[in-house]
Coordinates of C-alpha atoms in Angstrom, one line a residue:
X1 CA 17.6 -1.9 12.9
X2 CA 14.5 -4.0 12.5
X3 CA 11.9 -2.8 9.5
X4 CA 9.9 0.0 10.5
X5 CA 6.6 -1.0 8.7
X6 CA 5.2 1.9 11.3
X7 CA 7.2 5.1 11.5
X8 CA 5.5 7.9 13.7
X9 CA 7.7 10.5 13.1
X10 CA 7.8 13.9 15.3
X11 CA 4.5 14.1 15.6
X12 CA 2.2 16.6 17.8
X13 CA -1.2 17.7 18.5
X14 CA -2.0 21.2 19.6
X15 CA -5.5 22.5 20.0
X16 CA -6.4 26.5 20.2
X17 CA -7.7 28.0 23.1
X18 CA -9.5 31.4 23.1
X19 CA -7.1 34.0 23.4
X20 CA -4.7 32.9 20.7
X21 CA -3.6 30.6 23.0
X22 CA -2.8 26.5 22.2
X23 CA -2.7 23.3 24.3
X24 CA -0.5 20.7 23.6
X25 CA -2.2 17.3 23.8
X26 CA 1.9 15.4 23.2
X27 CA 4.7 16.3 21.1
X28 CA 7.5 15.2 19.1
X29 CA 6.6 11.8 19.6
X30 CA 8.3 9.2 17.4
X31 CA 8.0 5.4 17.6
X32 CA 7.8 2.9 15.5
X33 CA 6.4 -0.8 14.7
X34 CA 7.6 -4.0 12.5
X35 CA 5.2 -5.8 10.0
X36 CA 3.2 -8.1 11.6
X37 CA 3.9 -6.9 15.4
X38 CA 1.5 -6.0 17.8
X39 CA 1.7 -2.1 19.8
X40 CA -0.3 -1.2 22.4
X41 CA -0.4 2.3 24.0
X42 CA -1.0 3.0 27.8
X43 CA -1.3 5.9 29.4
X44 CA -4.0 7.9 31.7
X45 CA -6.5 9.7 30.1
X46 CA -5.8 13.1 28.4
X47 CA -2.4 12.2 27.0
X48 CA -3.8 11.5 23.1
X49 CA -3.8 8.2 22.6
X50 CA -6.9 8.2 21.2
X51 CA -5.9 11.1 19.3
X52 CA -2.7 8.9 17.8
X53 CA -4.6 6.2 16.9
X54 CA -6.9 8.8 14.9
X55 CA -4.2 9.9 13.1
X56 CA -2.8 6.5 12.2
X57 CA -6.2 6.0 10.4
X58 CA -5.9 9.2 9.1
X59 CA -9.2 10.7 10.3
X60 CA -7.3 13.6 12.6
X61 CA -4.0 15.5 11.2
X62 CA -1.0 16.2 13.6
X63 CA -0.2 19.8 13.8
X64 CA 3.1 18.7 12.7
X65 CA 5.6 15.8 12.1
X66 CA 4.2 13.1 9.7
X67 CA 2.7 9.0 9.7
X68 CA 4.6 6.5 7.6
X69 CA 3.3 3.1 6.5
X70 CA 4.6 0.6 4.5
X71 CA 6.9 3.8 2.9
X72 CA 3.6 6.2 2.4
X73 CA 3.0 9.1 4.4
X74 CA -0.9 8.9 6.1
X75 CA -3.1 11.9 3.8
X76 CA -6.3 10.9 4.9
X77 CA -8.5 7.4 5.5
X78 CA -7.5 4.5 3.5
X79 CA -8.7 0.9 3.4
X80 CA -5.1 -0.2 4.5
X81 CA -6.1 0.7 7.9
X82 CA -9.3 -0.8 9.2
X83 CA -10.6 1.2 12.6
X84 CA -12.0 -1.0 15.2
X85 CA -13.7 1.4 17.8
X86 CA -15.2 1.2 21.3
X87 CA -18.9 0.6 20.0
X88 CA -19.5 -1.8 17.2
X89 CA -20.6 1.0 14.9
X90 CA -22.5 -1.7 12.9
X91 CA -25.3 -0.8 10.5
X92 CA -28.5 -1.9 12.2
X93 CA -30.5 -2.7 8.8
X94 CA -28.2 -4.6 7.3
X95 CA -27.5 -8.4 8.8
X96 CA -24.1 -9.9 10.1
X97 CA -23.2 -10.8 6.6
X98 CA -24.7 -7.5 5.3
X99 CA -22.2 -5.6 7.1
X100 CA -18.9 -7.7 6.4
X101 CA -20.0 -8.0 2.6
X102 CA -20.9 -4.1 3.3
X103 CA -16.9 -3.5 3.6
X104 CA -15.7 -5.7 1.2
X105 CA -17.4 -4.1 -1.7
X106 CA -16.1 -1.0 -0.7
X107 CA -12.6 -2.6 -1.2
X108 CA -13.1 -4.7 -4.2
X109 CA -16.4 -2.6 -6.2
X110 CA -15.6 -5.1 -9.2
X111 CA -16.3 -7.9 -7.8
X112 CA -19.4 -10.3 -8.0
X113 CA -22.0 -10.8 -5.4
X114 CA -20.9 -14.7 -5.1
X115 CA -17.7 -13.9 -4.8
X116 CA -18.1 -11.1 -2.6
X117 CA -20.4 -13.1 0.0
X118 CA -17.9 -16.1 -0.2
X119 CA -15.1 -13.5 1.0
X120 CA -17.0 -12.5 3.9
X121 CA -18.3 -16.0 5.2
X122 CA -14.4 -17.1 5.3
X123 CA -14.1 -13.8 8.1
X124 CA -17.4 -14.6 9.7
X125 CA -16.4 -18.3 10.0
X126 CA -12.7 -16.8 11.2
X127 CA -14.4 -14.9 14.3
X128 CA -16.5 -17.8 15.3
X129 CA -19.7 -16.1 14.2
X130 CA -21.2 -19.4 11.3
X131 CA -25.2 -19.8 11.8
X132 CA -25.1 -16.4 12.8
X133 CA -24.8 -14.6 9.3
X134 CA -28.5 -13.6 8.5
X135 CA -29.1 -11.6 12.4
X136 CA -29.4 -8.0 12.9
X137 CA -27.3 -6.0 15.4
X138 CA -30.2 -6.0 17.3
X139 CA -30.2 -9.6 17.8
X140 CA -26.9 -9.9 18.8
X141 CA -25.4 -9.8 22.4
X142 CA -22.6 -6.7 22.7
X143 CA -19.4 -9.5 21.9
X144 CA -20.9 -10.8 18.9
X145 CA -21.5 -7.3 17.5
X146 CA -17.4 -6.7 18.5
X147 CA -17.0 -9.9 16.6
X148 CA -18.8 -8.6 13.6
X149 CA -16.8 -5.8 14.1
X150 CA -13.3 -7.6 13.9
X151 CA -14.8 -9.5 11.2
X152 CA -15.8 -6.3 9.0
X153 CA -12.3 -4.9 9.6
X154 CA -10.3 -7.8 8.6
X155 CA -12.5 -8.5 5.7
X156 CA -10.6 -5.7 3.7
X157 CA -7.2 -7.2 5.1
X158 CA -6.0 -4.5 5.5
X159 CA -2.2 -3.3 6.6
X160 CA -2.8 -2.3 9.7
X161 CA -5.6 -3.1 12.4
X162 CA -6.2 -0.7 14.6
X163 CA -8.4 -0.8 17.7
X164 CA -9.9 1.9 20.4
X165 CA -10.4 0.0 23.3
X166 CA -12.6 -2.3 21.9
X167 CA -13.1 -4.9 25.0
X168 CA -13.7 -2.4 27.6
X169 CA -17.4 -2.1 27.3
X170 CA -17.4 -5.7 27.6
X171 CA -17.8 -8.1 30.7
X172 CA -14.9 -10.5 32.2
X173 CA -15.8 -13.7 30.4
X174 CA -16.5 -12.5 26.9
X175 CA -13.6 -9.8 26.7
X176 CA -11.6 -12.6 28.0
X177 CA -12.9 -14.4 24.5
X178 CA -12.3 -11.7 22.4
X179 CA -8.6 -11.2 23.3
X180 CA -8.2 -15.0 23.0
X181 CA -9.7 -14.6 19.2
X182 CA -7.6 -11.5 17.9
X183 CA -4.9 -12.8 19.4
X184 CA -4.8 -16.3 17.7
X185 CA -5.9 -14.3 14.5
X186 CA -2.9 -11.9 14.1
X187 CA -0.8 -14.8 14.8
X188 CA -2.4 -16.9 12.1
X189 CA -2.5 -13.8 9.7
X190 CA 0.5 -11.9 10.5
X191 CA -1.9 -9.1 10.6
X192 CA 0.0 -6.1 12.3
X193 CA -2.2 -4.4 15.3
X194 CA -1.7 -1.2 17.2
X195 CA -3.8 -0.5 19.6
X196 CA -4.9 1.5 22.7
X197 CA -5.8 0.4 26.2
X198 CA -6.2 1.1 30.1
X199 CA -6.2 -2.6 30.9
X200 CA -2.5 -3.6 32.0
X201 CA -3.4 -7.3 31.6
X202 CA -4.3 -6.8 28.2
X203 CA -1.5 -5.1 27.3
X204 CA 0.5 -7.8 28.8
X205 CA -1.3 -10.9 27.0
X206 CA -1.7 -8.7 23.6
X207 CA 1.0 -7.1 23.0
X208 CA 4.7 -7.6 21.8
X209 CA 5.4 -3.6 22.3
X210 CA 3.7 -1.8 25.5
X211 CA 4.1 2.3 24.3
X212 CA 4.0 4.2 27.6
X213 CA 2.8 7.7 27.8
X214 CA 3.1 10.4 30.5
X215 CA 0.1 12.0 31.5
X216 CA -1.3 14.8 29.5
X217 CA -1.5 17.6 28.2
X218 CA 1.7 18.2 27.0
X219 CA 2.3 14.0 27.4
X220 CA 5.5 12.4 25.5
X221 CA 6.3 8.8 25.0
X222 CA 8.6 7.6 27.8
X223 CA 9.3 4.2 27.3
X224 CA 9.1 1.5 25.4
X225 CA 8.6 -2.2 26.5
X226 CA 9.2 -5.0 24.8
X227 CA 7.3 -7.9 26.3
X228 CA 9.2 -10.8 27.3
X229 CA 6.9 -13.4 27.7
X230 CA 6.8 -16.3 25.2
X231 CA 5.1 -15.6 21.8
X232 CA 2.8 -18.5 22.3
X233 CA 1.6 -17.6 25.9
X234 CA -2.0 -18.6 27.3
X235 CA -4.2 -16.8 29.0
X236 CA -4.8 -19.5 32.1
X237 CA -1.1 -19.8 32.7
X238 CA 0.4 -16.4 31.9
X239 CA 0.6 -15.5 35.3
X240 CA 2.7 -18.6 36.3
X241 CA 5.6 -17.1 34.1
X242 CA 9.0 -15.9 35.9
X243 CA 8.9 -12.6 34.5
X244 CA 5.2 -11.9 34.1
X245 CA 4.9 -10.2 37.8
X246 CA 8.4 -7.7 37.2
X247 CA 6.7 -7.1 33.7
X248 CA 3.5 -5.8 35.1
X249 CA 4.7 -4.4 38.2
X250 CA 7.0 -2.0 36.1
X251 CA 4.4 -0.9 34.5
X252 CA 1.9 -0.5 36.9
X253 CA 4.5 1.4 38.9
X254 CA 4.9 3.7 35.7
X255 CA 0.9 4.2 35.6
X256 CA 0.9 4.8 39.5
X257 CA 3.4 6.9 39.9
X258 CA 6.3 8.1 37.4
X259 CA 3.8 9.2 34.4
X260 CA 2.9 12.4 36.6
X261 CA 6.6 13.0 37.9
X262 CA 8.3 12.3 34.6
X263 CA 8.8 15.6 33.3
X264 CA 10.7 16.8 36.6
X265 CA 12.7 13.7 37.5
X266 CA 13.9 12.9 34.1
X267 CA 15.8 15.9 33.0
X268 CA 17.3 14.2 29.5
X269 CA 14.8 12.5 27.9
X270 CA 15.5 12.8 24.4
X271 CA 11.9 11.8 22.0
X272 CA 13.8 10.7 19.2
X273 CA 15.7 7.5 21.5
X274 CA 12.8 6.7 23.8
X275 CA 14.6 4.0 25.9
X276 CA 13.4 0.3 25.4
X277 CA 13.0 -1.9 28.5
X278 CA 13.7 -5.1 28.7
X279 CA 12.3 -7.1 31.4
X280 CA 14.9 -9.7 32.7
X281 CA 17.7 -9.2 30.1
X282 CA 20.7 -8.8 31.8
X283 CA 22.5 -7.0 29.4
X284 CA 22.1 -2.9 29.1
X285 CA 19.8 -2.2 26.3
X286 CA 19.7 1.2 23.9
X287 CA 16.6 2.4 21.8
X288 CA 17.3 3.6 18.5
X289 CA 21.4 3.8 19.3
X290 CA 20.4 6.3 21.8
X291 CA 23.0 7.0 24.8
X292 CA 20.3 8.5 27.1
X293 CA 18.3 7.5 29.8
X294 CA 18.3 6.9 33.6
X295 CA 19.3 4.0 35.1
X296 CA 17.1 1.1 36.5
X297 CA 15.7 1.0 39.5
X298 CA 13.2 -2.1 39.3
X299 CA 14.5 -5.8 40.0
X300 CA 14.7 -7.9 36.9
X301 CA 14.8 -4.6 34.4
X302 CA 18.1 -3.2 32.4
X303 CA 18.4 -0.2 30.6
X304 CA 21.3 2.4 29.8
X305 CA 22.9 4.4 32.0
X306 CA 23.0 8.1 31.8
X307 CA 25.6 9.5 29.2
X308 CA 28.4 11.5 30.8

Protein backbone atom coordinates (compact mmCIF):
# COMPACT_ATOMS: atom_id res chain seq x y z
CA UNK A 1 0.00 0.00 0.00
CA UNK A 2 1.50 3.32 -1.10
CA UNK A 3 1.39 6.37 1.75
CA UNK A 4 -1.87 7.78 2.01
CA UNK A 5 -0.68 11.50 2.65
CA UNK A 6 -4.72 12.09 1.71
CA UNK A 7 -7.17 9.78 3.42
CA UNK A 8 -10.98 10.73 2.70
CA UNK A 9 -12.48 8.47 4.75
CA UNK A 10 -16.47 7.62 4.55
CA UNK A 11 -17.41 10.80 4.05
CA UNK A 12 -20.98 12.37 3.15
CA UNK A 13 -22.89 15.47 2.64
CA UNK A 14 -26.50 15.69 3.35
CA UNK A 15 -28.49 18.95 3.18
CA UNK A 16 -32.23 19.40 4.89
CA UNK A 17 -35.06 19.92 3.06
CA UNK A 18 -38.32 21.42 4.45
CA UNK A 19 -40.23 18.75 5.85
CA UNK A 20 -37.67 17.06 7.88
CA UNK A 21 -36.58 15.70 4.93
CA UNK A 22 -32.49 15.47 3.65
CA UNK A 23 -30.72 15.29 0.28
CA UNK A 24 -27.70 13.54 -0.18
CA UNK A 25 -25.15 15.42 -2.22
CA UNK A 26 -22.58 11.75 -2.16
CA UNK A 27 -21.81 9.33 0.45
CA UNK A 28 -19.46 7.10 1.91
CA UNK A 29 -16.92 8.16 -0.29
CA UNK A 30 -13.35 7.17 0.50
CA UNK A 31 -10.20 7.78 -1.57
CA UNK A 32 -7.11 8.63 -1.06
CA UNK A 33 -3.80 10.46 -2.43
CA UNK A 34 0.22 10.03 -2.00
CA UNK A 35 2.56 12.98 -1.06
CA UNK A 36 3.44 14.87 -3.80
CA UNK A 37 0.73 13.36 -6.34
CA UNK A 38 -1.66 15.17 -8.32
CA UNK A 39 -5.86 14.18 -8.00
CA UNK A 40 -8.28 15.52 -10.05
CA UNK A 41 -12.10 15.01 -9.71
CA UNK A 42 -14.55 14.75 -12.70
CA UNK A 43 -17.86 14.55 -12.64
CA UNK A 44 -21.21 16.47 -13.88
CA UNK A 45 -22.45 19.12 -11.99
CA UNK A 46 -24.45 18.40 -8.74
CA UNK A 47 -22.32 15.44 -7.56
CA UNK A 48 -20.19 17.64 -4.72
CA UNK A 49 -17.07 18.08 -5.97
CA UNK A 50 -16.94 21.39 -5.19
CA UNK A 51 -18.41 20.46 -1.92
CA UNK A 52 -15.25 17.85 -1.38
CA UNK A 53 -12.73 20.14 -2.16
CA UNK A 54 -14.44 22.58 0.57
CA UNK A 55 -14.11 20.20 2.96
CA UNK A 56 -10.46 19.25 2.18
CA UNK A 57 -9.80 23.02 3.11
CA UNK A 58 -11.86 22.65 5.84
CA UNK A 59 -14.28 25.57 5.16
CA UNK A 60 -17.59 22.89 4.84
CA UNK A 61 -18.00 19.80 7.48
CA UNK A 62 -19.21 16.40 6.15
CA UNK A 63 -22.23 15.22 7.86
CA UNK A 64 -20.20 12.25 8.63
CA UNK A 65 -16.96 10.26 7.97
CA UNK A 66 -13.71 12.31 8.53
CA UNK A 67 -10.47 14.18 6.33
CA UNK A 68 -6.99 12.91 7.13
CA UNK A 69 -3.73 14.72 6.18
CA UNK A 70 -0.43 14.12 6.77
CA UNK A 71 -2.01 11.87 10.01
CA UNK A 72 -4.39 15.00 11.29
CA UNK A 73 -8.00 14.91 10.99
CA UNK A 74 -9.29 18.44 8.88
CA UNK A 75 -11.22 20.77 12.10
CA UNK A 76 -11.42 23.71 10.24
CA UNK A 77 -9.04 26.10 7.71
CA UNK A 78 -5.42 25.72 8.13
CA UNK A 79 -2.49 27.32 6.22
CA UNK A 80 -1.46 23.71 5.21
CA UNK A 81 -4.00 23.90 2.61
CA UNK A 82 -3.90 26.88 0.35
CA UNK A 83 -7.45 27.29 -1.73
CA UNK A 84 -7.16 28.38 -5.26
CA UNK A 85 -10.68 29.32 -6.55
CA UNK A 86 -12.45 30.12 -9.83
CA UNK A 87 -11.96 34.04 -9.44
CA UNK A 88 -8.69 35.36 -8.33
CA UNK A 89 -10.19 36.67 -5.10
CA UNK A 90 -7.29 39.15 -4.92
CA UNK A 91 -7.36 42.26 -2.73
CA UNK A 92 -7.84 45.14 -5.19
CA UNK A 93 -5.90 47.85 -2.91
CA UNK A 94 -3.09 46.03 -2.34
CA UNK A 95 -0.42 45.44 -5.43
CA UNK A 96 0.89 41.96 -6.79
CA UNK A 97 3.46 41.84 -4.19
CA UNK A 98 1.01 43.34 -1.59
CA UNK A 99 -1.11 40.33 -1.84
CA UNK A 100 1.58 37.47 -1.93
CA UNK A 101 3.50 39.25 1.10
CA UNK A 102 -0.29 39.67 2.27
CA UNK A 103 -0.24 35.62 2.82
CA UNK A 104 2.99 35.16 3.96
CA UNK A 105 2.64 37.20 7.00
CA UNK A 106 -0.28 35.50 7.85
CA UNK A 107 1.97 32.36 7.91
CA UNK A 108 5.20 33.61 9.41
CA UNK A 109 3.73 37.03 11.72
CA UNK A 110 7.38 37.04 13.19
CA UNK A 111 9.06 37.66 10.46
CA UNK A 112 10.65 41.01 9.07
CA UNK A 113 9.40 43.08 6.23
CA UNK A 114 12.85 42.28 4.19
CA UNK A 115 12.60 39.05 4.76
CA UNK A 116 9.01 38.75 4.25
CA UNK A 117 9.05 40.70 0.72
CA UNK A 118 12.18 38.57 -0.37
CA UNK A 119 9.91 35.28 0.29
CA UNK A 120 7.32 36.51 -1.94
CA UNK A 121 9.46 37.83 -4.99
CA UNK A 122 11.07 34.09 -5.07
CA UNK A 123 6.96 33.03 -5.84
CA UNK A 124 6.28 35.95 -8.05
CA UNK A 125 9.52 35.24 -9.94
CA UNK A 126 8.33 31.34 -9.77
CA UNK A 127 4.89 32.17 -11.77
CA UNK A 128 6.52 34.27 -14.33
CA UNK A 129 5.00 37.51 -12.87
CA UNK A 130 8.98 39.79 -12.18
CA UNK A 131 8.42 43.62 -13.42
CA UNK A 132 4.99 43.08 -12.50
CA UNK A 133 5.13 43.30 -8.61
CA UNK A 134 4.06 46.93 -7.85
CA UNK A 135 0.34 46.60 -10.31
CA UNK A 136 -3.03 46.48 -8.99
CA UNK A 137 -5.58 43.74 -9.79
CA UNK A 138 -7.03 46.14 -11.80
CA UNK A 139 -4.16 46.45 -14.07
CA UNK A 140 -3.79 43.04 -14.67
CA UNK A 141 -5.36 40.88 -17.47
CA UNK A 142 -7.62 37.79 -15.87
CA UNK A 143 -4.30 35.04 -16.17
CA UNK A 144 -2.01 37.26 -14.38
CA UNK A 145 -4.45 37.77 -11.59
CA UNK A 146 -4.73 33.55 -11.53
CA UNK A 147 -1.01 33.76 -11.48
CA UNK A 148 -1.02 36.03 -8.50
CA UNK A 149 -3.28 33.69 -7.28
CA UNK A 150 -1.03 30.47 -7.55
CA UNK A 151 1.70 32.70 -6.40
CA UNK A 152 -0.28 33.82 -3.05
CA UNK A 153 -1.11 30.14 -2.41
CA UNK A 154 2.16 28.59 -2.78
CA UNK A 155 3.76 31.45 -0.88
CA UNK A 156 2.70 29.71 2.45
CA UNK A 157 3.95 26.28 0.91
CA UNK A 158 1.58 24.69 2.10
CA UNK A 159 0.70 20.74 2.26
CA UNK A 160 -1.74 20.61 0.01
CA UNK A 161 -2.84 22.85 -3.08
CA UNK A 162 -6.04 22.80 -3.88
CA UNK A 163 -7.84 24.34 -6.84
CA UNK A 164 -11.68 25.06 -7.98
CA UNK A 165 -11.54 25.14 -11.47
CA UNK A 166 -9.26 27.78 -11.68
CA UNK A 167 -8.55 27.86 -15.75
CA UNK A 168 -12.11 27.68 -16.72
CA UNK A 169 -12.89 31.39 -16.81
CA UNK A 170 -9.92 31.64 -18.93
CA UNK A 171 -9.36 31.68 -22.81
CA UNK A 172 -7.47 28.73 -24.92
CA UNK A 173 -4.06 30.28 -25.09
CA UNK A 174 -3.53 31.49 -21.59
CA UNK A 175 -5.28 28.51 -19.68
CA UNK A 176 -3.17 26.49 -21.97
CA UNK A 177 -0.17 28.66 -20.03
CA UNK A 178 -1.34 28.19 -16.84
CA UNK A 179 -1.53 24.39 -16.88
CA UNK A 180 1.99 24.41 -18.42
CA UNK A 181 3.14 26.60 -15.21
CA UNK A 182 1.47 24.53 -12.31
CA UNK A 183 2.30 21.65 -13.87
CA UNK A 184 6.20 22.24 -14.16
CA UNK A 185 5.79 23.79 -10.49
CA UNK A 186 4.39 20.74 -8.65
CA UNK A 187 7.00 18.76 -10.42
CA UNK A 188 9.82 21.04 -9.36
CA UNK A 189 8.28 21.38 -5.72
CA UNK A 190 6.76 18.10 -5.10
CA UNK A 191 3.86 20.18 -4.11
CA UNK A 192 0.81 17.68 -3.85
CA UNK A 193 -2.48 19.12 -5.75
CA UNK A 194 -6.10 17.96 -5.80
CA UNK A 195 -8.14 19.48 -7.77
CA UNK A 196 -11.55 19.72 -9.53
CA UNK A 197 -12.44 20.04 -13.14
CA UNK A 198 -14.96 19.60 -16.26
CA UNK A 199 -12.11 19.81 -18.75
CA UNK A 200 -11.15 16.03 -19.74
CA UNK A 201 -7.96 17.30 -21.38
CA UNK A 202 -6.91 18.80 -18.33
CA UNK A 203 -7.44 16.14 -16.40
CA UNK A 204 -5.49 14.08 -18.78
CA UNK A 205 -2.25 16.50 -18.92
CA UNK A 206 -2.58 17.39 -14.99
CA UNK A 207 -3.26 14.73 -13.41
CA UNK A 208 -1.61 11.35 -12.11
CA UNK A 209 -5.15 10.23 -10.50
CA UNK A 210 -8.52 11.09 -12.51
CA UNK A 211 -11.43 10.55 -9.41
CA UNK A 212 -14.66 9.84 -11.30
CA UNK A 213 -18.00 10.68 -9.89
CA UNK A 214 -21.53 9.53 -10.76
CA UNK A 215 -23.92 12.12 -11.23
CA UNK A 216 -25.66 13.69 -8.30
CA UNK A 217 -27.41 13.84 -5.74
CA UNK A 218 -26.83 10.90 -4.03
CA UNK A 219 -23.28 10.66 -6.45
CA UNK A 220 -20.43 7.99 -5.18
CA UNK A 221 -16.95 7.65 -6.50
CA UNK A 222 -16.82 5.01 -9.18
CA UNK A 223 -13.57 4.72 -10.40
CA UNK A 224 -10.35 5.54 -10.12
CA UNK A 225 -7.82 6.19 -12.99
CA UNK A 226 -4.40 6.16 -12.81
CA UNK A 227 -2.97 7.99 -15.78
CA UNK A 228 -0.63 6.22 -17.86
CA UNK A 229 1.00 8.64 -19.78
CA UNK A 230 4.71 9.47 -19.09
CA UNK A 231 5.39 11.75 -16.08
CA UNK A 232 7.28 14.13 -18.22
CA UNK A 233 4.48 14.49 -21.02
CA UNK A 234 4.06 17.81 -23.18
CA UNK A 235 1.33 19.56 -23.96
CA UNK A 236 2.12 19.75 -28.08
CA UNK A 237 2.70 16.07 -28.23
CA UNK A 238 0.39 14.38 -25.69
CA UNK A 239 -2.00 13.45 -28.16
CA UNK A 240 0.63 11.46 -30.27
CA UNK A 241 0.94 9.00 -27.31
CA UNK A 242 -0.38 5.19 -27.77
CA UNK A 243 -2.59 5.21 -25.01
CA UNK A 244 -3.62 8.86 -24.70
CA UNK A 245 -6.97 8.27 -27.08
CA UNK A 246 -8.18 4.71 -24.93
CA UNK A 247 -7.32 7.01 -21.79
CA UNK A 248 -9.69 9.80 -22.77
CA UNK A 249 -12.19 7.87 -24.56
CA UNK A 250 -12.84 5.81 -21.30
CA UNK A 251 -13.50 8.61 -19.66
CA UNK A 252 -15.44 10.45 -21.87
CA UNK A 253 -17.49 7.37 -22.29
CA UNK A 254 -17.90 7.44 -18.32
CA UNK A 255 -19.05 11.33 -18.51
CA UNK A 256 -21.40 10.49 -21.55
CA UNK A 257 -22.91 7.77 -20.51
CA UNK A 258 -22.23 5.30 -17.45
CA UNK A 259 -22.20 8.25 -14.63
CA UNK A 260 -26.19 8.35 -14.99
CA UNK A 261 -26.67 4.47 -15.41
CA UNK A 262 -24.12 3.49 -12.66
CA UNK A 263 -26.32 3.02 -9.82
CA UNK A 264 -28.62 0.41 -11.90
CA UNK A 265 -26.00 -1.48 -13.94
CA UNK A 266 -23.43 -1.85 -11.26
CA UNK A 267 -25.25 -3.78 -8.56
CA UNK A 268 -21.79 -4.41 -6.30
CA UNK A 269 -19.99 -1.58 -6.06
CA UNK A 270 -18.43 -1.58 -2.78
CA UNK A 271 -17.16 2.53 -1.71
CA UNK A 272 -14.51 1.35 0.40
CA UNK A 273 -12.55 -0.73 -2.92
CA UNK A 274 -13.40 1.77 -5.71
CA UNK A 275 -11.74 -0.17 -8.59
CA UNK A 276 -8.55 1.47 -10.16
CA UNK A 277 -8.26 1.45 -14.00
CA UNK A 278 -5.38 0.98 -15.62
CA UNK A 279 -5.28 2.00 -19.13
CA UNK A 280 -3.18 -0.55 -21.20
CA UNK A 281 -1.82 -2.82 -18.38
CA UNK A 282 -2.51 -6.07 -19.24
CA UNK A 283 -2.60 -7.53 -16.10
CA UNK A 284 -6.03 -7.45 -13.88
CA UNK A 285 -5.71 -4.76 -11.36
CA UNK A 286 -7.55 -4.50 -7.67
CA UNK A 287 -8.05 -1.14 -5.61
CA UNK A 288 -7.45 -1.30 -2.05
CA UNK A 289 -7.31 -5.46 -2.17
CA UNK A 290 -10.83 -5.21 -3.21
CA UNK A 291 -12.36 -8.41 -5.13
CA UNK A 292 -15.28 -6.37 -6.66
CA UNK A 293 -15.97 -4.87 -9.72
CA UNK A 294 -17.27 -5.53 -13.24
CA UNK A 295 -15.38 -6.57 -15.91
CA UNK A 296 -13.91 -4.39 -18.77
CA UNK A 297 -15.48 -3.58 -21.65
CA UNK A 298 -13.14 -0.83 -23.32
CA UNK A 299 -10.07 -1.92 -25.55
CA UNK A 300 -6.74 -1.31 -24.01
CA UNK A 301 -8.43 -1.23 -20.18
CA UNK A 302 -8.07 -4.16 -17.36
CA UNK A 303 -9.77 -4.41 -14.22
CA UNK A 304 -11.07 -7.30 -11.96
CA UNK A 305 -13.59 -9.51 -12.54
CA UNK A 306 -16.66 -9.87 -10.49
CA UNK A 307 -16.12 -12.09 -7.32
CA UNK A 308 -18.10 -15.26 -7.35
Amino acid sequence: MTDKFISIEGIARRYPEAGGDQTTIFEDLWLSMSRGEFGCVIGHSGCGKTTVLNILAGLDQPSEGAVIVDGQAIEGTSLDRAVIFQSHALLPWRTVLGNVAYAVTSKWRNWDRAKVKAHAQKFIDLVGLTGSEHKRPSELSGGMKQRVGIARALSITPKIMLMDEPFSALDALTRGTLQDEVRRICLETGQTAFMITHDVDEAIYLADKIFLMTNGPGAVLAEIVENPLPKDRGRIDLHRHPLYYALRNHIVDFLVSRSKTFATTVTDHDPRNVPVVRIGKPELVVAAESEHSTQASWPGVSRPSTSS
